[in-house]
Short mmCIF file of C-alpha atoms in Angstrom, two decimals:
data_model
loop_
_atom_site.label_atom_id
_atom_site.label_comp_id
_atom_site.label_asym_id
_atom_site.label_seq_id
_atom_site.Cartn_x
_atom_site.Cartn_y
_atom_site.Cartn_z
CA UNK A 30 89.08 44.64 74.56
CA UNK A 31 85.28 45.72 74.18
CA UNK A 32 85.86 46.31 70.48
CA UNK A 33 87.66 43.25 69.71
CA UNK A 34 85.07 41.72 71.78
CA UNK A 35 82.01 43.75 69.45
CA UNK A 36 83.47 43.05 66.64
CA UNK A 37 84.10 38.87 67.24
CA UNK A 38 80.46 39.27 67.77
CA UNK A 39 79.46 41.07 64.71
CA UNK A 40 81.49 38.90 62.50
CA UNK A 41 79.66 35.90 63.91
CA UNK A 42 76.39 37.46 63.24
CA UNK A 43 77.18 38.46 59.85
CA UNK A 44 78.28 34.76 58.98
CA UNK A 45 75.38 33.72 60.05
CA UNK A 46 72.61 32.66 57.09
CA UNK A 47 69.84 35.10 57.85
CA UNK A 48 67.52 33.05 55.71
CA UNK A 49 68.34 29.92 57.61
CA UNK A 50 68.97 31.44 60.96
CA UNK A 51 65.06 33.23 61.00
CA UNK A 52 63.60 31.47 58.75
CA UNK A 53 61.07 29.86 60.42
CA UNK A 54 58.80 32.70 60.79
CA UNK A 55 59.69 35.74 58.40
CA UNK A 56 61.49 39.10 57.91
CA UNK A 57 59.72 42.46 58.94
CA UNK A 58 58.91 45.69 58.03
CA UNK A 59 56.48 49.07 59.36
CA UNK A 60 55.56 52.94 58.42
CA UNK A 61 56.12 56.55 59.93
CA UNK A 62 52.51 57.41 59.69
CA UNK A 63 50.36 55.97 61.98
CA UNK A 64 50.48 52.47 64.56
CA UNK A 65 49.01 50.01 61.71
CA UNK A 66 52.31 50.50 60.29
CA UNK A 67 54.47 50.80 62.87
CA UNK A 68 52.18 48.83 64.38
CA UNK A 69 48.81 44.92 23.36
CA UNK A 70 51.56 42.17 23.68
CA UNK A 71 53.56 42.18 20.21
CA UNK A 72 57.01 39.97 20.25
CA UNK A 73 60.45 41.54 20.60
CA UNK A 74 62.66 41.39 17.73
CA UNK A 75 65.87 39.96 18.21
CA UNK A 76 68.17 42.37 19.07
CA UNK A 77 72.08 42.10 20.53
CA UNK A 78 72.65 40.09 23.72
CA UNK A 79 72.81 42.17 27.02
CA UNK A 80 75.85 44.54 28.16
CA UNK A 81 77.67 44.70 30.81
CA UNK A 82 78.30 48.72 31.84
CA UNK A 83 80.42 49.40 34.23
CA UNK A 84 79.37 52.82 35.95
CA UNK A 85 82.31 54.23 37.30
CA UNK A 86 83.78 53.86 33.00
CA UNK A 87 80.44 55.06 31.86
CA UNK A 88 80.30 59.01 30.90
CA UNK A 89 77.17 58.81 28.60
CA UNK A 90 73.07 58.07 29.05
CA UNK A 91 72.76 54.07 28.38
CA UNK A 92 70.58 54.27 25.33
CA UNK A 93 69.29 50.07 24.55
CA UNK A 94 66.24 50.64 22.38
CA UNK A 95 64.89 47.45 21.93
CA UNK A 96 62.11 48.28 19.83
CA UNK A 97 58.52 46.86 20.33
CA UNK A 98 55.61 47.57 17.87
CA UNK A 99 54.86 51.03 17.69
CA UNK A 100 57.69 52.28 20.37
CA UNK A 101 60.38 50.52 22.09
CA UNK A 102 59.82 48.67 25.35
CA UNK A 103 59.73 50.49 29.04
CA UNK A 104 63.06 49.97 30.60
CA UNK A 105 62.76 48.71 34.36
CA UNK A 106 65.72 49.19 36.95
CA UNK A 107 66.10 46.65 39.49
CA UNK A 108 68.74 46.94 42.26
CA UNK A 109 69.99 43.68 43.97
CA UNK A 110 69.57 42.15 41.01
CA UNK A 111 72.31 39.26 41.52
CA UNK A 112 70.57 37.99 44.95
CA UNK A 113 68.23 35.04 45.43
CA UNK A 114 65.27 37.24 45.12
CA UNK A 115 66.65 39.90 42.95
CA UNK A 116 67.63 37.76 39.88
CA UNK A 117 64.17 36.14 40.05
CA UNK A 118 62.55 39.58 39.73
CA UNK A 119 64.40 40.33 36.61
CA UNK A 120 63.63 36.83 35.14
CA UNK A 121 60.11 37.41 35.95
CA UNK A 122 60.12 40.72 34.29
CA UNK A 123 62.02 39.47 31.20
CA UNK A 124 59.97 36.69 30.47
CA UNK A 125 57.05 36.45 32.57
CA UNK A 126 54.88 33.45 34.01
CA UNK A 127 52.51 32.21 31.89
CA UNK A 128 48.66 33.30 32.79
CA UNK A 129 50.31 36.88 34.07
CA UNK A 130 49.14 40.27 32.75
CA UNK A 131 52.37 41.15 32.48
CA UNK A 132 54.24 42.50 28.98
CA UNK A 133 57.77 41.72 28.98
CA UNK A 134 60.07 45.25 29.65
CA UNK A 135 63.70 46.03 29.34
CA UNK A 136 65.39 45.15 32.12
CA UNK A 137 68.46 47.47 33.50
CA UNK A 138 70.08 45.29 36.20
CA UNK A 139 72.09 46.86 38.54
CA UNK A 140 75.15 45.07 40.49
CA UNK A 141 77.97 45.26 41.90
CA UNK A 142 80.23 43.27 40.08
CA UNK A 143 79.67 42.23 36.50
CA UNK A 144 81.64 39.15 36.97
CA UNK A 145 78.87 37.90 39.98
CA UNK A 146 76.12 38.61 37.28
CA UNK A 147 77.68 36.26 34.46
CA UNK A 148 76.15 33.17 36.28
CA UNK A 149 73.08 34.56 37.75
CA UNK A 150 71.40 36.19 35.45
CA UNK A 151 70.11 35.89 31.61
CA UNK A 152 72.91 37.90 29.93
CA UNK A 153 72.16 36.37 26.51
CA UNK A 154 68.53 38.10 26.57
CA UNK A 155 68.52 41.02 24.23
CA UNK A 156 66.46 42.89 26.72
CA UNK A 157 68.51 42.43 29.53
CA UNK A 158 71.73 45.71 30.69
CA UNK A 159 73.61 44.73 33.16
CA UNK A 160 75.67 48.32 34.54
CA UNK A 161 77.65 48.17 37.68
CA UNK A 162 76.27 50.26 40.38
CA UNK A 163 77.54 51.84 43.69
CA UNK A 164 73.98 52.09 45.65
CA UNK A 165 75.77 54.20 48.21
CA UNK A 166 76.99 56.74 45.34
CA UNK A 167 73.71 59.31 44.33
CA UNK A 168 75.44 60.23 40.92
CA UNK A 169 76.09 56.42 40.25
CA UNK A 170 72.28 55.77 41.28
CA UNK A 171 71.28 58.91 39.58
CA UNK A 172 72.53 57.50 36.24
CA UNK A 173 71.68 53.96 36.25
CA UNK A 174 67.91 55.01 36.91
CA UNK A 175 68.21 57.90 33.48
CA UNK A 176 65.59 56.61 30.97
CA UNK A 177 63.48 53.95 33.30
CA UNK A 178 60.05 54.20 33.84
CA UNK A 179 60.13 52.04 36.94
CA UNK A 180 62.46 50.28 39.70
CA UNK A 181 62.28 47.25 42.18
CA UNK A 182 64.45 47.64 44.77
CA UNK A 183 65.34 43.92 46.27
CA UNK A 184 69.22 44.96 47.92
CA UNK A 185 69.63 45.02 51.45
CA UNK A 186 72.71 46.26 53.78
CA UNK A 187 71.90 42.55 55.61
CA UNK A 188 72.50 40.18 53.25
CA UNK A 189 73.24 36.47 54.18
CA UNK A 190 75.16 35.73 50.52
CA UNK A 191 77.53 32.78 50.73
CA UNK A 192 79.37 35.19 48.09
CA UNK A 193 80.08 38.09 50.04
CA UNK A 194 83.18 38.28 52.47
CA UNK A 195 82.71 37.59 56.31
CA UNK A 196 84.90 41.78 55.97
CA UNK A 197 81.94 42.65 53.83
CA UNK A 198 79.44 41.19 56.28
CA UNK A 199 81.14 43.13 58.91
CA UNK A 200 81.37 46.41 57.66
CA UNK A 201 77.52 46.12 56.11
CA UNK A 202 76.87 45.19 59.97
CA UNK A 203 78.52 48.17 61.38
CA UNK A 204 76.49 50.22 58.95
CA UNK A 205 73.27 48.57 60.41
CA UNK A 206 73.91 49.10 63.73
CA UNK A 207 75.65 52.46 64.18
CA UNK A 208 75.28 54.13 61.51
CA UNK A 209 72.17 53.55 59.88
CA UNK A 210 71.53 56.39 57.68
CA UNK A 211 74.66 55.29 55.92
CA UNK A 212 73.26 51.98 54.91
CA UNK A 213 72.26 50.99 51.44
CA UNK A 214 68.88 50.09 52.98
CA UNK A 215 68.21 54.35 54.20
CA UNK A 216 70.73 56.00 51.50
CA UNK A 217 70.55 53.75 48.45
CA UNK A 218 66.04 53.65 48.06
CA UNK A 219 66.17 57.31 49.43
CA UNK A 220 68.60 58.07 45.93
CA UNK A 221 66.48 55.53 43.70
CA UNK A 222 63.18 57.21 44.87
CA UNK A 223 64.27 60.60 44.00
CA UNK A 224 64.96 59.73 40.76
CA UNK A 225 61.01 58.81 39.93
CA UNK A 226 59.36 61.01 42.06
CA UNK A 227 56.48 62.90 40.24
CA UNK A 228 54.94 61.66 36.35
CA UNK A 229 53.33 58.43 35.98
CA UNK A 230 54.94 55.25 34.61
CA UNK A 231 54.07 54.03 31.27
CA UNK A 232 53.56 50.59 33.05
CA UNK A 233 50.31 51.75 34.41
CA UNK A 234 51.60 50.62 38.62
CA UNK A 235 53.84 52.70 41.02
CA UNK A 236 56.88 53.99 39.68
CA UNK A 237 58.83 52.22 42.78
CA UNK A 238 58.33 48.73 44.46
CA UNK A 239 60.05 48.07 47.39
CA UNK A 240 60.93 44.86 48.72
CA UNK A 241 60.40 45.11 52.53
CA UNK A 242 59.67 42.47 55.25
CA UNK A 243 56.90 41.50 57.36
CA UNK A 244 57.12 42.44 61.26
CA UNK A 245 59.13 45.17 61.01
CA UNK A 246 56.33 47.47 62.95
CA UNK A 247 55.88 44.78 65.81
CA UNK A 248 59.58 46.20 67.56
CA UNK A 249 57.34 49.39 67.68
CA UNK A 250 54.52 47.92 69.78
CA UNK A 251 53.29 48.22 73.09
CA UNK A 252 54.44 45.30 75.37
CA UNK A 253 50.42 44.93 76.09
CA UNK A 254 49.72 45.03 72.00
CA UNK A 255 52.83 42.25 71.71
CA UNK A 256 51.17 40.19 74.63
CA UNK A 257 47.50 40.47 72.84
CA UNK A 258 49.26 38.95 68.85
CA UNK A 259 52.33 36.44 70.53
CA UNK A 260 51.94 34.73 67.47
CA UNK A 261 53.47 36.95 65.68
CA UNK A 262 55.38 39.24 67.52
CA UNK A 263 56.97 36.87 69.98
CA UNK A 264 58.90 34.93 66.82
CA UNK A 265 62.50 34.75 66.66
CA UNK A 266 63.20 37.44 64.05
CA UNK A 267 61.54 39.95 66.36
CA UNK A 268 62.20 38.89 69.50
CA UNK A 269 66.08 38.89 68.58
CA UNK A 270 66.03 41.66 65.81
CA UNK A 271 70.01 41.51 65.28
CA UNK A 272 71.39 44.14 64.51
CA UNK A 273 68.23 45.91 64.51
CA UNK A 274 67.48 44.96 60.84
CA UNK A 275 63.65 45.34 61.21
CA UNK A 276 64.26 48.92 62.30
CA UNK A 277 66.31 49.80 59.74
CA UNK A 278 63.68 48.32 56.86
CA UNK A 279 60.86 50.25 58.78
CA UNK A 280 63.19 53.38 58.04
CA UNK A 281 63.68 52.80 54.75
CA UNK A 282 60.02 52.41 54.06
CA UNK A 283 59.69 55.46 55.75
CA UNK A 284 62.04 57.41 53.49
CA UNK A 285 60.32 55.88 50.41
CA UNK A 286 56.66 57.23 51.79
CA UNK A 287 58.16 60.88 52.41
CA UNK A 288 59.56 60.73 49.24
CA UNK A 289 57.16 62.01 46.53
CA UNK A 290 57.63 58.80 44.58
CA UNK A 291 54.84 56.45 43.87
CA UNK A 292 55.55 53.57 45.52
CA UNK A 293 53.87 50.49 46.65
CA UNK A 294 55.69 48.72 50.11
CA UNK A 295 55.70 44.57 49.60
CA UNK A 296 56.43 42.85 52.64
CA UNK A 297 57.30 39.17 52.45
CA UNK A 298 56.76 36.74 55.33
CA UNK A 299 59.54 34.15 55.44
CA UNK A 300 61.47 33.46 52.18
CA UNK A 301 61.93 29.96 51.91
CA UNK A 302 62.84 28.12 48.53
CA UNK A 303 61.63 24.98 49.90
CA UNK A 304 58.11 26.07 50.21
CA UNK A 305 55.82 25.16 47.75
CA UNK A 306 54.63 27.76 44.75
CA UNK A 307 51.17 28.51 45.51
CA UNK A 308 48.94 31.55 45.83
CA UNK A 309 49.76 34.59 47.48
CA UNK A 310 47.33 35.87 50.36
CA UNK A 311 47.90 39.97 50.83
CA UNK A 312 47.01 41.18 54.18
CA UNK A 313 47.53 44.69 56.10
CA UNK A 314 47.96 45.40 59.74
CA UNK A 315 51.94 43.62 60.12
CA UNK A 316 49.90 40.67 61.22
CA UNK A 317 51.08 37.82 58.97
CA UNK A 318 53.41 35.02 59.53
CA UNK A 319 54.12 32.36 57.36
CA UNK A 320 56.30 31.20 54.17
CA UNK A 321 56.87 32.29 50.75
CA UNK A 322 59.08 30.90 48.21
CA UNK A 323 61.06 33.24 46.25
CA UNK A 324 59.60 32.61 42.43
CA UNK A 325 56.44 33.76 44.40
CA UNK A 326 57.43 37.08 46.02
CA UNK A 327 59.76 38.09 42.46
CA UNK A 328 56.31 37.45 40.56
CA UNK A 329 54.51 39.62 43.21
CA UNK A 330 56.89 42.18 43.45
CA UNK A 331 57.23 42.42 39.27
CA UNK A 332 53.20 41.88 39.02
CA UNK A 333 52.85 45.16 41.17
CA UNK A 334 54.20 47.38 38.24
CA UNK A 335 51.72 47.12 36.25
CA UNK A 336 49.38 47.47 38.94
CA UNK A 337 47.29 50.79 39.13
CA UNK A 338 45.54 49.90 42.07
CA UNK A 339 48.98 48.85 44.19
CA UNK A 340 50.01 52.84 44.25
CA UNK A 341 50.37 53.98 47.61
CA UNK A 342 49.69 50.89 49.63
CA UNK A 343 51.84 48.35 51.76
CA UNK A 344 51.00 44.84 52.33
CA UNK A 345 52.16 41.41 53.60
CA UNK A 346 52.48 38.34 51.32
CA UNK A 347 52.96 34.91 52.28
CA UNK A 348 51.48 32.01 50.02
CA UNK A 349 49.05 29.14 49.91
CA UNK A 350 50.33 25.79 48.70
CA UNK A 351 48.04 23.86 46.82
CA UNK A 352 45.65 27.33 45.23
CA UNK A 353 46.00 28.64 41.91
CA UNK A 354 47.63 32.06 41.50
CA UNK A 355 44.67 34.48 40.43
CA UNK A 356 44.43 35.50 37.44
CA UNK A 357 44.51 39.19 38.13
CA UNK A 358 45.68 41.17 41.53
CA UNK A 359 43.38 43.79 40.94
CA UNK A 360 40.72 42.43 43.19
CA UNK A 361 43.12 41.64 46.51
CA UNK A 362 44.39 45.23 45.38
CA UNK A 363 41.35 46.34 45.73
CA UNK A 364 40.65 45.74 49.00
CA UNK A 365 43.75 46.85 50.37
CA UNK A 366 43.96 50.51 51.94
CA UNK A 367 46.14 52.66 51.32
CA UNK A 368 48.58 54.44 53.21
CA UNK A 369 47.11 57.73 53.69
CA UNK A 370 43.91 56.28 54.55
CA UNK A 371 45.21 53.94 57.44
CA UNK A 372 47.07 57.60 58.17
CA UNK A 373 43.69 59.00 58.62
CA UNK A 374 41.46 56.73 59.84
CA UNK A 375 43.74 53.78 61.83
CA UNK A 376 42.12 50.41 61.68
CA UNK A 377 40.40 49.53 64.39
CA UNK A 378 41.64 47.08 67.32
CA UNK A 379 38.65 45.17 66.70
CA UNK A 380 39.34 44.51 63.33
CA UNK A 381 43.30 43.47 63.59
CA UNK A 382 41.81 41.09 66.32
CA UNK A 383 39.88 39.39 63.76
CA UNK A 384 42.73 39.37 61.28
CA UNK A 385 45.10 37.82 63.66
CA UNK A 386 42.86 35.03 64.53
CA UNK A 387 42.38 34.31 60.89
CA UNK A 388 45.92 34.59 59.57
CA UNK A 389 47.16 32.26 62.80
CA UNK A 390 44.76 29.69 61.27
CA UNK A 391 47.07 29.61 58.38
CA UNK A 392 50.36 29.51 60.10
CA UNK A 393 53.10 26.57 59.07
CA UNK A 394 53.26 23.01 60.76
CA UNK A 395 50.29 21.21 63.07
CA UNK A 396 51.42 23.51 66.22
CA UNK A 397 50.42 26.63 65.34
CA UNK A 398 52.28 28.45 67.78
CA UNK A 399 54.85 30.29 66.13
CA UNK A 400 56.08 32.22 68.81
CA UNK A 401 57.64 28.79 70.41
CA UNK A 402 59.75 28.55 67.66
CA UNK A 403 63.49 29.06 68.34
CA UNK A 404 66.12 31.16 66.11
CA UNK A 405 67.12 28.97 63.24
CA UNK A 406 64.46 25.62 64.09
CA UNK A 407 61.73 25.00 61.50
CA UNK A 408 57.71 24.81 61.78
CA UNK A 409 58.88 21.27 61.11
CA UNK A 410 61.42 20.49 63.43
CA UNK A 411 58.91 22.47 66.45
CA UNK A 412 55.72 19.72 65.35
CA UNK A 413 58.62 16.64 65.99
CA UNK A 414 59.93 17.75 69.15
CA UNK A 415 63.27 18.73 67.39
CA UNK A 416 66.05 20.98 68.37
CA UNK A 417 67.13 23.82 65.87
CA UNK A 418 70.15 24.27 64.25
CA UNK A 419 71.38 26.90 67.09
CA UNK A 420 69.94 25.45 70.49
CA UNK A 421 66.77 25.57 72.32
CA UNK A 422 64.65 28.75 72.41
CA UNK A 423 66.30 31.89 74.23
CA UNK A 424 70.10 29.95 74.67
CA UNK A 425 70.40 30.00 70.80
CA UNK A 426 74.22 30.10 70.02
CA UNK A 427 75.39 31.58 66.67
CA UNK A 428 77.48 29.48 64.65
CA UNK A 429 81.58 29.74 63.86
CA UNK A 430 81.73 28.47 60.18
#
């Protein structure tokens, strides 16, 4: 009765629309090594339109050399690359925003299914490989990275795709919850990393850029640390944590950090396509909450490649309707510590004080008090008065669709 009763459950969870369910505030994400983280552009020729490989047929090294002037182009791997934010990373990366720094690469997409990428992703783009990939499998992963210089890594065990099974929900949700190590989140960036660990990346950025979330450290915090920043650790994707998603991104971080790879950690606040384009603010310390839409954090997350000064470091990024996007990233970069150096020398309370009055001064809606939101009700819904989608704040019900 208890497991027919657990699994009901985790069958209603994993129906549920994470995006839509926790939007409001974000998705989170921390680090192993100390509390502030727990706490010369020449065109392409024309070449032949992209290929679909399927792995598990594949015996030989994938050899597309689209040649540039002087060499042929860096090859890029990018794993989710079918998902909302996935397939906007390898658009980015095939054909780049205009005003960006950076030079269009080869682009090996990895997926699951070949058919799913057909209407989701550019297959006519001569620089584009599209080679079906079992995350889970290290000889599979091991093969689909042979030949890049570089990876993104945008999948996730806890996906909320209308295209995926309520059985494949389930069994990605059993994963998450009780056997963790198993999930594509621990096993899958803890295969990818291996394969780039050591040399430098022709791009001139990290050889890895993982796609995290924001909050994951605040399940890690004191309750007196929690009651000091409400505003952003009493919001509904931390205070319900299903699953115990944030815990299992802080992990995965961690395994990228011990790794030997270099890396640079990106951790989105809420992924909303509804919100505006606009500039992204980077900020340290877990202390951010806001919105991002997903052309945003896919230009970030691609940008950081060809970033030397990203190496190393992991950040927050939420975005700033109504700015232009800077020119360059090396100056936020900049800025921005690094991992070891928060590792040695934590930042003081003092000075995440000050940050978390700021970044609550830039917080969605006229209310400004994200942590009365409710699971699945908006900043805008909370300024009217309104009810969310699954009931008032603390009684929310998941919902059987």
């Amino acid at each position: 009765m208890k497991t027919a009763l657990l699994l009901l459950a985790l069958s209603a969870l994993a129906a549920l629309p994470l995006s839509a369910a926790f939007a409001p505030s974000l998705l989170l994400t921390p680090s192993k090594t100390s509390s502030f983280f727990r706490s010369s552009s020449a065109p392409l020729p024309r070449a032949a339109s992209a290929r679909f490989i399927p792995h598990k047929h594949s015996t030989s090294r994938i050899s597309s050399s689209i040649k540039m002037q002087g060499g042929e182009a860096p090859l890029v791997v990018v794993a989710g690359a079918t998902g909302r934010l996935g397939s906007k990373v390898v658009a980015q990366l095939l054909s780049p925003d205009p005003g960006s720094k950076m030079q269009p690469v080869r682009v090996r997409a990895l997926v699951r299914s070949k058919a799913k990428a057909e209407g989701k992703l550019p297959v006519s783009s001569p620089l584009l490989e599209v080679m079906e990939c079992n995350l889970l499998d290290n000889n599979s992963v091991v093969q689909a990275c042979a030949g890049a210089e570089a990876a993104v890594w945008c999948a996730t065990g806890f996906s909320d795709s209308s295209e995926r099974s309520v059985l494949d929900k389930l069994l990605g949700a059993v994963r998450q919850q009780f056997r963790r190590q198993e999930s594509v989140d621990i096993a899958g960036i803890k295969s990818v990393a291996a394969c780039f660990r050591g040399g430098a990346s022709a791009l001139g950025g990290p050889r890895v850029v993982l796609c995290s979330s924001a909050g994951v450290t605040r399940t890690t915090w004191s309750e007196a640390k929690k009651k000091q920043y409400e505003g952003c650790a009493d919001i509904p994707i931390v205070r319900v944590n299903p699953l115990g998603v944030l815990d299992t991104k802080r992990e995965s971080e961690e395994v990228l950090r011990a790794s030997g790879a270099d890396y640079t950690v990106v951790r989105p606040c809420g992924l909303n396509d509804a919100w505006p384009q606009g500039r992204p603010l980077l900020s340290q310390g877990d202390m951010a909450v806001g919105r991002i839409s997903r052309q945003d954090a896919a230009r970030v997350l691609a940008e950081m490649l060809f970033e030397p000064l990203a190496s190393g470091k992991t950040f927050e990024v939420f975005a700033l309707s109504g700015y232009d996007k800077p020119a360059d990233n090396s100056q936020q970069l900049a800025r921005l510590r690094t991992d070891s150096e928060e590792a040695s020398s934590p930042t003081s309370d003092a000075s995440l004080s000050l940050l978390y009055s700021l970044l609550q001064q830039l917080v969605p809606g006229k209310e400004l008090a994200p942590n009365r939101l409710a699971m699945g009700q908006t900043y805008e819904q909370l300024d009217n008065g309104e009810r969310g989608r699954l009931g008032e704040r603390g009684r929310e019900r998941p919902q059987f669709e």
